[in-house]
Short mmCIF file of C-alpha atoms in Angstrom, two decimals:
data_model
loop_
_atom_site.label_atom_id
_atom_site.label_comp_id
_atom_site.label_asym_id
_atom_site.label_seq_id
_atom_site.Cartn_x
_atom_site.Cartn_y
_atom_site.Cartn_z
CA MET V 1 48.13 -38.25 15.87
CA PHE V 2 44.73 -39.27 17.71
CA ASN V 3 47.13 -40.44 20.50
CA PHE V 4 48.34 -36.60 20.86
CA HIS V 5 44.58 -35.50 20.49
CA TYR V 6 44.36 -37.53 23.51
CA ARG V 7 47.04 -36.41 25.78
CA LEU V 8 45.70 -32.84 24.88
CA GLU V 9 42.02 -33.79 26.30
CA ARG V 10 43.50 -35.10 29.61
CA TYR V 11 44.10 -31.63 31.00
CA SER V 12 40.96 -29.26 31.04
CA ILE V 13 42.74 -26.06 31.54
CA ARG V 14 45.42 -26.13 28.68
CA PHE V 15 42.89 -27.80 26.78
CA ALA V 16 40.20 -24.82 27.54
CA ILE V 17 43.26 -22.56 26.72
CA LEU V 18 44.25 -24.39 23.20
CA VAL V 19 40.20 -24.33 22.08
CA VAL V 20 40.14 -20.44 22.55
CA ILE V 21 43.42 -20.13 20.55
CA VAL V 22 42.33 -21.93 17.33
CA ALA V 23 38.54 -21.01 17.80
CA SER V 24 39.98 -16.80 17.55
CA ILE V 25 42.01 -18.14 14.46
CA GLY V 26 39.03 -18.30 12.43
CA GLY V 27 37.74 -14.91 13.87
CA PHE V 28 40.83 -13.33 12.89
CA VAL V 29 41.03 -15.05 9.70
CA GLU V 30 37.44 -13.40 8.81
CA ILE V 31 37.92 -9.94 10.43
CA ALA V 32 41.40 -9.09 9.66
CA PRO V 33 40.82 -8.74 6.06
CA LEU V 34 38.49 -6.12 6.33
CA PHE V 35 40.86 -4.40 7.46
CA THR V 36 43.97 -4.97 5.23
CA ILE V 37 42.30 -5.59 2.11
CA ASP V 38 41.01 -2.11 0.46
CA GLU V 39 38.63 -3.44 -2.32
CA THR V 40 36.36 -4.65 0.70
CA VAL V 41 35.04 -1.14 0.98
CA GLU V 42 34.44 0.63 -2.34
CA PRO V 43 35.64 3.76 -3.10
CA ALA V 44 32.76 5.96 -2.95
CA PRO V 45 33.85 9.78 -3.52
CA ASP V 46 30.62 11.54 -3.43
CA MET V 47 29.77 9.86 -0.48
CA ARG V 48 28.64 12.21 2.35
CA VAL V 49 28.44 11.85 5.78
CA TYR V 50 24.96 12.00 7.51
CA THR V 51 23.35 15.14 8.83
CA PRO V 52 23.06 15.91 12.69
CA LEU V 53 19.76 15.24 12.39
CA GLU V 54 19.91 12.11 10.03
CA LEU V 55 21.96 10.74 12.65
CA ALA V 56 19.60 11.71 15.74
CA GLY V 57 16.78 9.51 13.62
CA ARG V 58 19.08 7.11 13.21
CA ASN V 59 19.94 6.97 16.90
CA ILE V 60 16.16 6.56 17.26
CA TYR V 61 15.88 3.84 14.58
CA ILE V 62 18.24 1.98 16.96
CA ARG V 63 16.19 2.93 19.74
CA GLU V 64 12.78 1.69 18.69
CA GLY V 65 14.49 -1.43 17.62
CA CYS V 66 13.39 -0.85 13.71
CA TYR V 67 16.10 -2.94 12.87
CA ALA V 68 14.67 -6.05 14.60
CA CYS V 69 11.98 -6.11 11.74
CA HIS V 70 13.61 -4.13 8.82
CA SER V 71 17.10 -5.01 7.41
CA GLN V 72 18.94 -2.78 5.42
CA MET V 73 20.75 -5.06 3.26
CA ILE V 74 19.69 -5.85 -0.29
CA ARG V 75 21.43 -9.36 -1.19
CA SER V 76 22.73 -9.80 -4.58
CA LEU V 77 20.00 -12.09 -5.61
CA ARG V 78 17.66 -10.88 -8.79
CA ASP V 79 14.41 -10.87 -7.07
CA GLU V 80 15.88 -8.53 -4.27
CA VAL V 81 17.57 -6.25 -6.91
CA GLU V 82 14.36 -6.15 -9.06
CA ARG V 83 12.00 -5.36 -6.36
CA TYR V 84 14.21 -3.06 -4.49
CA GLY V 85 16.76 -1.47 -6.28
CA PRO V 86 20.78 -1.99 -6.88
CA TYR V 87 22.12 -4.65 -4.20
CA SER V 88 23.76 -3.06 -1.19
CA LEU V 89 27.77 -2.08 -1.07
CA ALA V 90 29.79 -2.25 1.92
CA ALA V 91 30.50 1.54 1.00
CA GLU V 92 27.01 2.38 1.27
CA SER V 93 27.27 1.48 5.15
CA GLN V 94 30.79 2.58 5.79
CA TYR V 95 29.81 5.50 8.41
CA ASP V 96 27.11 3.41 10.19
CA HIS V 97 28.36 2.98 13.52
CA PRO V 98 27.35 0.08 14.13
CA MET V 99 25.62 -1.09 10.85
CA LEU V 100 22.02 -1.76 10.84
CA TRP V 101 22.02 -4.34 8.33
CA GLY V 102 19.70 -6.75 10.02
CA SER V 103 19.02 -10.42 9.29
CA LYS V 104 15.40 -10.56 9.71
CA ARG V 105 12.68 -8.93 7.34
CA THR V 106 9.35 -9.00 9.29
CA GLY V 107 8.76 -5.45 7.30
CA PRO V 108 10.26 -4.68 4.37
CA ASP V 109 14.12 -3.94 3.56
CA LEU V 110 14.75 -0.52 3.57
CA ALA V 111 18.01 0.27 2.12
CA ARG V 112 16.77 2.07 -0.73
CA VAL V 113 13.55 3.35 1.00
CA GLY V 114 14.90 7.03 0.91
CA GLY V 115 13.17 9.16 -1.59
CA LYS V 116 10.15 6.45 -2.49
CA TYR V 117 7.64 7.66 -0.50
CA SER V 118 6.66 11.28 0.51
CA ASP V 119 7.03 12.77 3.72
CA TYR V 120 3.32 12.92 4.36
CA TRP V 121 3.34 9.04 4.04
CA HIS V 122 5.83 8.24 6.35
CA VAL V 123 3.65 10.29 8.97
CA VAL V 124 0.54 8.78 8.32
CA HIS V 125 2.61 5.50 8.23
CA MET V 126 3.95 6.06 11.67
CA ASN V 127 1.28 7.38 13.51
CA ASN V 128 -0.54 4.18 12.28
CA PRO V 129 0.61 1.80 9.68
CA ARG V 130 -2.40 0.62 8.77
CA ASP V 131 -4.03 3.61 7.43
CA VAL V 132 -1.86 2.98 4.74
CA VAL V 133 -1.06 -0.51 4.76
CA PRO V 134 -4.03 -2.33 6.10
CA GLU V 135 -2.61 -5.59 6.20
CA SER V 136 0.46 -4.11 8.32
CA VAL V 137 1.57 -5.66 11.66
CA MET V 138 3.86 -2.84 12.17
CA PRO V 139 3.48 -0.77 15.73
CA SER V 140 2.24 2.44 15.93
CA TYR V 141 4.78 5.31 17.11
CA ARG V 142 2.12 8.09 17.94
CA TRP V 143 5.00 9.55 20.35
CA LEU V 144 7.53 10.40 17.86
CA GLY V 145 5.76 13.33 16.62
CA ARG V 146 5.00 14.80 20.42
CA ASN V 147 8.22 14.15 21.48
CA GLU V 148 10.31 17.15 20.96
CA LEU V 149 14.30 16.14 20.08
CA GLU V 150 16.34 16.98 22.77
CA PRO V 151 19.75 18.58 21.32
CA ALA V 152 21.30 19.42 23.89
CA ASP V 153 24.57 17.24 23.55
CA PHE V 154 24.35 16.34 20.04
CA ASP V 155 27.83 17.87 19.09
CA LEU V 156 29.07 14.94 21.52
CA HIS V 157 27.19 12.25 19.23
CA LEU V 158 29.12 13.89 16.27
CA ARG V 159 32.41 13.86 18.27
CA ALA V 160 32.03 10.01 18.96
CA GLN V 161 31.36 9.30 15.59
CA GLN V 162 34.51 11.32 14.53
CA LYS V 163 36.65 9.63 17.00
CA VAL V 164 35.72 5.99 15.49
CA GLY V 165 36.58 7.45 11.63
CA VAL V 166 33.58 9.12 10.51
CA PRO V 167 34.64 12.43 8.47
CA TYR V 168 33.08 14.96 10.30
CA THR V 169 35.06 18.01 10.39
CA ASP V 170 35.57 20.10 13.32
CA GLU V 171 33.25 22.75 12.12
CA MET V 172 30.41 20.11 11.42
CA VAL V 173 30.66 19.14 15.20
CA ALA V 174 30.55 22.93 16.27
CA ASN V 175 27.26 23.58 14.36
CA ALA V 176 25.73 20.28 15.26
CA ILE V 177 23.34 21.83 17.85
CA ASN V 178 22.18 24.65 15.19
CA ASP V 179 22.22 22.08 12.08
CA LEU V 180 19.98 19.62 14.35
CA SER V 181 17.16 22.55 14.13
CA GLY V 182 18.32 24.18 10.68
CA GLN V 183 17.51 20.98 8.76
CA ALA V 184 13.96 21.17 9.70
CA ASN V 185 13.21 24.71 9.25
CA PRO V 186 13.81 25.48 5.84
CA ASP V 187 12.59 29.13 6.22
CA GLY V 188 14.72 29.54 9.21
CA LYS V 189 18.11 30.83 9.09
CA ARG V 190 19.82 28.19 10.14
CA ALA V 191 19.32 26.06 7.15
CA GLU V 192 21.73 27.81 4.77
CA GLY V 193 24.67 26.16 7.32
CA VAL V 194 23.58 22.45 6.76
CA LEU V 195 23.64 23.09 2.86
CA ALA V 196 26.89 24.70 3.12
CA ARG V 197 28.17 21.78 5.49
CA TYR V 198 26.52 18.94 4.08
CA GLY V 199 25.97 19.33 0.54
CA GLU V 200 23.13 21.40 -1.84
CA ALA V 201 21.51 17.93 -2.42
CA THR V 202 20.63 17.65 1.51
CA ASN V 203 16.75 17.67 2.37
CA ILE V 204 15.74 20.78 4.17
CA ARG V 205 12.44 20.32 4.66
CA ASP V 206 10.20 20.35 7.66
CA PHE V 207 9.80 16.64 7.41
CA ASP V 208 6.77 15.75 9.95
CA GLY V 209 4.15 18.72 9.01
CA ASP V 210 4.60 20.48 12.48
CA PRO V 211 6.35 23.54 11.63
CA THR V 212 6.12 24.62 14.99
CA LYS V 213 8.70 22.18 16.69
CA VAL V 214 11.42 19.80 16.16
CA THR V 215 10.43 16.41 16.89
CA GLU V 216 11.95 12.87 16.79
CA LEU V 217 9.47 12.21 13.70
CA ASP V 218 11.35 14.91 12.48
CA ALA V 219 14.56 13.44 13.04
CA LEU V 220 13.29 9.39 11.96
CA ILE V 221 11.91 11.09 8.17
CA ALA V 222 14.89 12.98 7.60
CA TYR V 223 16.93 9.64 8.00
CA LEU V 224 14.77 7.60 6.30
CA GLN V 225 14.53 9.69 3.28
CA ILE V 226 18.59 9.61 2.79
CA LEU V 227 18.40 5.79 3.13
CA GLY V 228 20.36 4.57 0.23
CA ARG V 229 20.71 8.10 -1.19
CA LEU V 230 24.00 9.32 0.77
CA THR V 231 26.15 7.74 -2.28
CA GLU V 232 25.44 7.25 -6.20
CA VAL V 233 27.98 4.33 -6.15
CA ALA V 234 25.62 1.57 -6.06
CA HIS V 235 23.63 2.79 -9.10
CA GLN V 236 26.54 3.67 -11.24
CA ASN V 237 26.90 -0.34 -12.25
CA PRO V 238 25.90 -0.55 -15.82
CA VAL V 239 23.53 -3.34 -15.13
CA MET V 240 21.92 -1.03 -12.26
CA LYS V 241 21.61 1.32 -14.53
CA LYS V 242 19.76 -0.51 -17.87
CA LEU V 243 17.36 -2.08 -14.93
CA GLU V 244 16.19 2.05 -13.28
CA GLY V 245 16.58 3.22 -16.65
CA PRO V 246 18.62 6.88 -17.18
CA LYS V 247 18.44 9.60 -14.63
CA MET B 1 50.10 -42.12 28.32
CA GLY B 2 50.13 -43.66 31.45
CA ILE B 3 47.16 -45.73 31.32
CA GLU B 4 47.71 -49.05 29.32
CA GLU B 5 44.74 -51.17 30.14
CA ARG B 6 42.54 -53.19 27.96
CA ASP B 7 38.95 -54.47 28.87
CA ARG B 8 38.90 -58.10 28.60
CA TYR B 9 35.27 -58.35 27.94
CA THR B 10 35.15 -55.78 25.18
CA GLY B 11 38.65 -55.61 23.92
CA HIS B 12 38.75 -51.90 24.36
CA MET B 13 41.07 -49.77 26.18
CA THR B 14 39.71 -47.75 29.21
CA THR B 15 40.61 -44.46 29.95
CA GLY B 16 41.52 -45.28 33.74
CA HIS B 17 38.55 -43.63 35.09
CA ASP B 18 37.21 -45.87 37.80
CA TRP B 19 33.97 -45.58 39.92
CA ASN B 20 33.71 -48.19 42.23
CA GLY B 21 34.77 -50.99 40.20
CA ILE B 22 33.06 -49.71 37.14
CA LYS B 23 35.85 -48.55 34.48
CA GLU B 24 34.92 -46.26 31.53
CA LEU B 25 35.93 -47.89 28.22
CA ASN B 26 37.75 -45.45 25.85
CA THR B 27 35.76 -46.35 22.79
CA LYS B 28 36.89 -45.70 19.55
CA VAL B 29 35.22 -43.50 17.33
CA PRO B 30 33.26 -45.13 14.65
CA LYS B 31 35.11 -45.87 11.30
CA ALA B 32 31.94 -44.12 9.68
CA VAL B 33 32.69 -40.78 11.34
CA TRP B 34 36.74 -40.83 10.27
CA ILE B 35 35.42 -41.41 6.76
CA PHE B 36 33.14 -38.37 6.94
CA LEU B 37 35.30 -36.31 9.00
CA PHE B 38 37.87 -36.79 6.40
CA ILE B 39 35.80 -36.55 3.24
CA SER B 40 34.89 -33.12 5.10
CA PHE B 41 38.40 -31.89 4.80
CA VAL B 42 38.84 -32.67 1.42
CA PHE B 43 35.44 -31.06 0.54
CA SER B 44 36.95 -27.78 2.14
CA VAL B 45 40.34 -28.30 0.85
CA ILE B 46 38.57 -28.25 -2.78
CA CYS B 47 36.42 -25.31 -1.68
CA TRP B 48 39.27 -23.09 -0.99
CA ILE B 49 40.74 -24.18 -4.54
CA LEU B 50 37.25 -23.27 -6.30
CA TRP B 51 36.51 -20.03 -4.77
CA PRO B 52 37.78 -16.87 -2.64
CA ALA B 53 38.98 -18.17 0.40
CA TRP B 54 42.22 -17.49 2.25
CA PRO B 55 42.99 -13.95 3.06
CA LEU B 56 46.58 -12.94 2.06
CA GLY B 57 47.27 -9.37 3.74
CA GLU B 58 46.55 -7.06 1.13
CA THR B 59 44.84 -9.65 -1.10
CA TYR B 60 42.84 -12.83 -0.79
CA THR B 61 42.82 -16.85 -3.04
CA ARG B 62 40.58 -15.76 -5.56
CA GLY B 63 39.25 -19.44 -6.42
CA ILE B 64 40.24 -20.57 -9.65
CA LEU B 65 36.39 -20.54 -11.02
CA GLY B 66 36.78 -16.75 -10.57
CA THR B 67 33.35 -16.75 -9.19
CA ASP B 68 31.80 -13.27 -7.87
CA GLN B 69 28.36 -12.93 -6.32
CA GLN B 70 28.01 -9.26 -7.47
CA LYS B 71 28.87 -10.15 -11.15
CA ARG B 72 26.74 -13.03 -11.38
CA VAL B 73 23.72 -11.07 -10.30
CA ASP B 74 24.70 -8.66 -12.85
CA GLN B 75 25.14 -11.38 -15.22
CA VAL B 76 21.51 -12.71 -13.88
CA VAL B 77 19.48 -9.62 -14.21
CA GLU B 78 21.21 -8.95 -17.69
CA ARG B 79 19.99 -11.92 -19.22
CA ALA B 80 16.52 -11.26 -17.62
CA ILE B 81 16.15 -7.83 -19.07
CA GLU B 82 17.51 -9.69 -22.44
CA ASP B 83 14.78 -12.13 -21.94
CA ARG B 84 11.94 -9.70 -21.78
CA ALA B 85 13.42 -7.67 -24.41
CA ILE B 86 10.87 -9.72 -26.81
CA TRP B 87 7.89 -8.16 -25.39
CA THR B 88 9.36 -4.71 -23.58
CA GLY B 89 10.61 -3.63 -27.15
CA ARG B 90 7.13 -3.99 -28.69
CA ILE B 91 5.69 -2.38 -25.98
CA MET B 92 8.58 0.64 -26.41
CA ASP B 93 8.05 0.92 -29.98
CA MET B 94 4.24 0.34 -30.29
CA ASP B 95 1.99 3.78 -29.03
CA TYR B 96 -0.78 3.43 -26.48
CA GLY B 97 -3.55 2.83 -28.83
CA GLU B 98 -1.85 -0.25 -30.87
CA ILE B 99 -0.87 -1.96 -27.15
CA LEU B 100 -4.47 -1.19 -25.67
CA SER B 101 -5.90 -3.48 -28.39
CA ASP B 102 -3.61 -6.08 -28.39
CA GLN B 103 -4.94 -8.28 -25.80
CA SER B 104 -1.69 -10.69 -25.43
CA LEU B 105 0.80 -7.49 -24.75
CA MET B 106 -2.27 -6.33 -22.41
CA GLN B 107 -1.97 -9.20 -20.09
CA ILE B 108 1.70 -9.03 -20.08
CA ALA B 109 1.43 -5.78 -18.93
CA ARG B 110 -1.37 -6.47 -16.44
CA GLU B 111 0.84 -9.17 -14.73
CA ASN B 112 3.82 -7.18 -14.79
CA GLY B 113 2.05 -3.57 -14.36
CA GLY B 114 0.46 -5.52 -11.05
CA ARG B 115 3.73 -6.34 -9.32
CA LEU B 116 5.06 -3.19 -10.23
CA PHE B 117 2.18 -1.13 -8.80
CA LEU B 118 2.41 -3.52 -5.53
CA ASP B 119 6.25 -2.87 -5.09
CA ASN B 120 6.04 0.74 -5.45
CA CYS B 121 2.65 2.38 -5.58
CA ALA B 122 0.50 0.74 -3.54
CA ALA B 123 1.80 2.00 -0.10
CA CYS B 124 0.55 5.61 -1.24
CA HIS B 125 -2.33 4.79 -3.48
CA GLY B 126 -3.45 1.55 -1.87
CA LYS B 127 -3.47 -2.21 -2.93
CA LYS B 128 -6.25 -1.93 -5.80
CA ALA B 129 -5.34 1.71 -6.36
CA GLU B 130 -8.34 2.80 -4.22
CA GLY B 131 -6.32 5.88 -2.85
CA GLY B 132 -6.75 6.89 1.12
CA PRO B 133 -6.73 9.99 2.83
CA GLY B 134 -4.24 12.07 0.96
CA PHE B 135 -3.26 9.88 -1.66
CA PRO B 136 -5.94 10.04 -4.81
CA ALA B 137 -7.45 6.78 -6.34
CA LEU B 138 -6.10 5.85 -9.29
CA LYS B 139 -8.69 3.34 -10.25
CA ASP B 140 -11.35 5.98 -11.33
CA THR B 141 -11.51 8.47 -13.77
CA ALA B 142 -10.59 11.72 -11.57
CA TRP B 143 -7.17 12.73 -13.19
CA LEU B 144 -5.68 15.62 -11.18
CA TRP B 145 -3.25 16.22 -14.40
CA GLY B 146 -5.39 14.74 -16.94
CA GLY B 147 -5.79 11.15 -17.59
CA THR B 148 -4.10 10.51 -21.32
CA PRO B 149 -1.32 7.89 -21.32
CA GLU B 150 1.21 10.46 -22.25
CA ILE B 151 0.06 12.66 -19.26
CA ILE B 152 0.00 9.84 -16.77
CA SER B 153 3.16 8.70 -17.84
CA GLU B 154 4.69 12.20 -17.74
CA SER B 155 3.21 12.57 -14.26
CA ILE B 156 5.09 9.05 -13.18
CA ARG B 157 8.48 10.32 -14.37
CA VAL B 158 8.68 13.49 -13.01
CA GLY B 159 6.20 13.34 -9.89
CA ILE B 160 4.45 16.32 -8.17
CA ASN B 161 6.36 18.51 -6.07
CA SER B 162 9.02 16.14 -5.92
CA GLY B 163 12.25 18.16 -6.49
CA HIS B 164 12.60 16.40 -10.18
CA GLU B 165 14.07 19.21 -12.48
CA ASP B 166 10.70 18.87 -14.75
CA SER B 167 8.44 18.30 -11.60
CA ARG B 168 4.76 19.19 -11.96
CA ALA B 169 4.32 22.02 -9.24
CA SER B 170 1.21 22.52 -7.09
CA GLU B 171 0.18 24.03 -4.29
CA MET B 172 -3.00 25.18 -2.23
CA LEU B 173 -2.55 28.47 -0.48
CA ALA B 174 -3.38 28.19 3.56
CA PHE B 175 -6.02 30.58 3.46
CA GLY B 176 -6.53 30.64 6.82
CA ARG B 177 -3.27 30.05 8.41
CA ASP B 178 -1.71 32.75 6.55
CA GLN B 179 -4.36 34.99 7.02
CA LEU B 180 -5.78 35.53 3.29
CA LEU B 181 -9.37 35.03 4.30
CA PRO B 182 -11.26 35.66 7.66
CA ARG B 183 -12.85 32.40 9.38
CA ASP B 184 -16.55 33.20 8.56
CA GLU B 185 -15.74 33.65 4.85
CA ILE B 186 -13.89 30.60 4.72
CA LEU B 187 -16.94 28.90 6.26
CA THR B 188 -18.98 30.65 3.50
CA VAL B 189 -17.04 29.49 0.70
CA ILE B 190 -17.14 25.94 2.21
CA ASP B 191 -20.89 26.12 2.00
CA TYR B 192 -20.74 27.19 -1.73
CA VAL B 193 -18.56 24.30 -2.62
CA GLN B 194 -20.00 21.60 -0.85
CA SER B 195 -22.94 22.76 -2.67
CA LEU B 196 -21.43 21.99 -6.07
CA SER B 197 -20.42 18.60 -4.69
CA PRO B 198 -23.42 15.78 -5.30
CA VAL B 199 -21.65 14.10 -1.76
CA SER B 200 -23.73 16.89 -0.11
CA ALA B 201 -27.00 16.15 -2.04
CA ASP B 202 -28.97 15.28 1.09
CA GLN B 203 -27.64 18.52 2.85
CA GLU B 204 -29.68 21.60 2.29
CA PRO B 205 -28.02 24.55 0.20
CA LYS B 206 -27.70 27.67 2.23
CA GLN B 207 -29.01 29.67 -0.74
CA ASP B 208 -28.66 33.15 1.34
CA ARG B 209 -24.85 32.51 1.72
CA ASN B 210 -24.37 30.69 -1.57
CA ALA B 211 -24.57 34.27 -3.27
CA ALA B 212 -21.35 35.70 -1.01
CA GLY B 213 -19.96 32.33 -1.35
CA LYS B 214 -20.09 32.19 -4.79
CA ALA B 215 -18.58 35.82 -5.04
CA LEU B 216 -15.82 34.58 -2.52
CA PHE B 217 -14.96 31.32 -4.71
CA LEU B 218 -14.93 33.55 -7.90
CA GLU B 219 -12.53 36.06 -5.87
CA ASN B 220 -10.21 33.57 -4.25
CA CYS B 221 -10.63 30.05 -5.85
CA ALA B 222 -11.34 30.37 -9.26
CA SER B 223 -8.00 31.19 -10.65
CA CYS B 224 -6.98 27.85 -9.89
CA HIS B 225 -10.21 25.75 -9.74
CA GLY B 226 -12.01 27.37 -12.58
CA GLU B 227 -15.17 29.63 -12.57
CA ASN B 228 -17.20 26.48 -13.05
CA ALA B 229 -15.10 24.62 -10.17
CA LYS B 230 -14.28 22.00 -12.67
CA GLY B 231 -10.54 22.14 -11.76
CA ASP B 232 -7.74 22.85 -14.15
CA VAL B 233 -5.50 19.79 -15.48
CA GLU B 234 -2.74 22.39 -16.09
CA THR B 235 -2.07 23.38 -12.19
CA GLY B 236 -3.31 20.07 -11.09
CA ALA B 237 -6.17 21.89 -9.00
CA PRO B 238 -9.30 19.19 -8.61
CA ASP B 239 -12.53 19.44 -9.77
CA LEU B 240 -14.83 20.34 -6.88
CA THR B 241 -17.79 19.36 -8.10
CA ASP B 242 -17.32 15.84 -8.37
CA ASP B 243 -17.42 13.12 -5.66
CA PHE B 244 -13.72 12.72 -5.79
CA TRP B 245 -11.95 14.12 -2.56
CA ILE B 246 -8.38 13.39 -1.97
CA TYR B 247 -8.33 14.76 1.62
CA GLY B 248 -11.94 14.26 2.43
CA GLY B 249 -15.05 15.70 1.28
CA THR B 250 -16.32 16.82 4.85
CA ARG B 251 -17.02 20.04 6.09
CA ALA B 252 -14.34 19.52 8.85
CA ALA B 253 -11.69 18.05 6.09
CA ILE B 254 -12.12 21.02 3.79
CA PHE B 255 -12.05 23.55 6.28
CA ALA B 256 -8.76 21.61 7.57
CA THR B 257 -8.13 22.12 3.64
CA VAL B 258 -8.62 25.56 3.32
CA TRP B 259 -7.25 26.98 6.47
CA ASN B 260 -3.73 25.17 6.25
CA GLY B 261 -3.65 25.00 2.59
CA ARG B 262 -2.12 21.34 0.65
CA LYS B 263 1.01 20.83 -0.81
CA GLY B 264 0.65 17.03 -1.87
CA HIS B 265 4.08 15.09 -2.90
CA MET B 266 4.47 12.14 -5.23
CA PRO B 267 8.17 11.02 -5.67
CA ALA B 268 9.84 11.26 -9.66
CA TRP B 269 10.15 7.82 -10.75
CA GLN B 270 12.57 8.34 -13.23
CA GLY B 271 15.88 6.69 -12.45
CA ARG B 272 14.27 4.38 -10.32
CA LEU B 273 11.73 2.75 -12.78
CA SER B 274 13.15 2.28 -16.03
CA ASP B 275 11.05 3.73 -18.93
CA VAL B 276 9.53 0.75 -20.03
CA ASP B 277 8.76 -0.11 -16.39
CA ARG B 278 7.00 3.20 -16.52
CA LYS B 279 5.07 2.66 -19.66
CA ILE B 280 3.59 -0.80 -18.16
CA LEU B 281 2.44 0.75 -15.37
CA THR B 282 1.00 3.89 -17.49
CA LEU B 283 -0.79 0.90 -19.46
CA PHE B 284 -1.71 -0.89 -16.24
CA LEU B 285 -3.45 2.05 -14.54
CA LEU B 286 -5.43 2.81 -18.18
CA ASP B 287 -6.53 -0.65 -17.88
CA LEU B 288 -7.89 -0.62 -14.34
CA SER B 289 -9.60 2.75 -14.69
CA GLY B 290 -11.02 1.38 -17.91
CA MET B 291 -9.64 4.40 -20.08
CA ASP B 292 -9.04 4.91 -23.60
CA VAL B 293 -6.37 6.50 -25.42
CA ASP B 294 -7.95 9.86 -25.50
CA GLY B 295 -8.44 9.88 -21.46
CA ARG B 296 -11.93 8.72 -21.79
CA SER B 297 -13.61 6.07 -20.16
CA ASN B 298 -15.00 2.79 -21.60
CA ASN B 299 -16.90 2.11 -18.35
#
C-alpha cells in the first residue's frame, strides 16, 4: 500500500491531477446533497420575494460591505436564540443570491432586525451611529440619504434573480421600476401595485423621512426592516413560540 | 520501483536523487505518525456511525445517536424556560404592587430586566434609559401615555404608531409645512410655549406677544396638549410645561417640530418578547424611575 503511494508521488503532473480529483470528492459530497436532499431547505409556503426597493437596499448592503461586520445567521445556540430570536433556517435565505450569512460579528447579527427599531432610528443611526449608540465603531453612511436611487435598469436586476431561480413573475419584472419608487411613496398612485404584487403586509412608507425623493437610504432601510420577516416559518417552532410569546 | 538502494551508514533506502554524490534518504515516516493517522481514521469512522455524515441521493446517514442541532437547541431553550418557571410563574401571578415590595423578586427583575433592556430597548432609549433626540428618556417620571405599570406594559406590548392592531396612535400635525399656520403665528405660539417651560426661565418672556400666543395655543394646540399645556396621556400629547423635551427644547427644535409635525414610532413587542419578559421590563422601568404602582415618584 505504501509502495503504491510512493509510486504515485514520482510523477508530479499525474499526482497533481489525482490530488484535484480526490479533493473534489470532498466538495462534491458537501455540495451535491443540497440539490438532491429536499429537507435541507424547509418548506416556507408563506414566503415572499424581496420587492425591488428591498432588493436595491440589499445591493447597497453588499456594496457598502455591511456583511463584513454583520452576520445574518442566528446559530442554533441558546444564547443567540435568547438574544436575537429563533435560529435561522435555510428557507429564510433561499431567495438570497448570494447569501449574506457572514462569519464575522463586529456589529450585532441582523437576521431578525426587521421591525425591531423604527425607521427614524435607522435614519439617525446611518447618519451617525454614535448619536444613538455612543460606543459604536460603525462608520457613518451620510451619503446614502443624499444619493438618489438610480432605477433605470432595475427590471434587469429582477430578471437576473429570476434566472437563478427566484420566483419573480414577469409582471413583477415589467413593473420593477414603478414598484421601486412606489414602495417609498405611500400617497403615490404606484403604491397600490406594490401591495397587489408583493402582498398586503409589505411595508409602504417613506423610510428615510424625506418625501421629496427616493434615496439609497430608503432602499437600505426598506431592506433592513424586512430582514427575518419574509416568512414566519422560523417563528412557528413551538419552543420559539414559547420564547417569544403569542402574537 | 526502479531504485533499490540502501544507504549503508543509516540503513535507510535512498530516493535515488543524487547531488554531487550526496544522496537523499527516503527516511521512514515515524511510527507515532502512523499511529495517530490510524487513530484519526478510526475516529472518523466512529463519527460516521454516530452522527449524520454521508449523503445518499435523496437522504443521508443520520447516525445512531439521532443528533439534530436544531432539536438540541429547542431542548436546551425549553429547559431554560422551565428552570426560570420558578420565578417567572410568581412574577406572572403576582400583581405589580406585591412584586415591587418583594426584594428577592425585584432583584431578579433588575438583573433580567437590565439584560432585556440592553438587548431590545437601549438602541433607541439609551443604555441608561436616558433617551436621546427623538427618543424619550425612561428613567424620569414624564410618561407620554401615563406611568402606571399597566399602561407601561401596554405601551411595550402594542407600541406607538407601530402597525399593531391595538397600537397607540399619535401624530402632531405639520402646522407649517401643511400651511395650517403662517410662519409668524408659529413663532408667536413658540414664544408662548417657551414661556411655560422652566428651561427658558433665563429668557425674558415676551409679554406683549404672550396674549396673542396664548390665543393661538388655545385655538390650535390645546385640543391635544390641554388648555394648561400639561399634555394628555389619552392622546400621548407631551406636557409642555416641564423640562423634558423629546425632540429638543431649543427654539429651533420646537420650530422644526411645529413646522414639520411629529409622528414617533415605537415597535410593538408582542410576538418578540413574551408576556413575562414584558412584565419584567415594566418592573425594571418602574424600579429605574423610582415609581410606585400608582405611577407616582418615590424619589
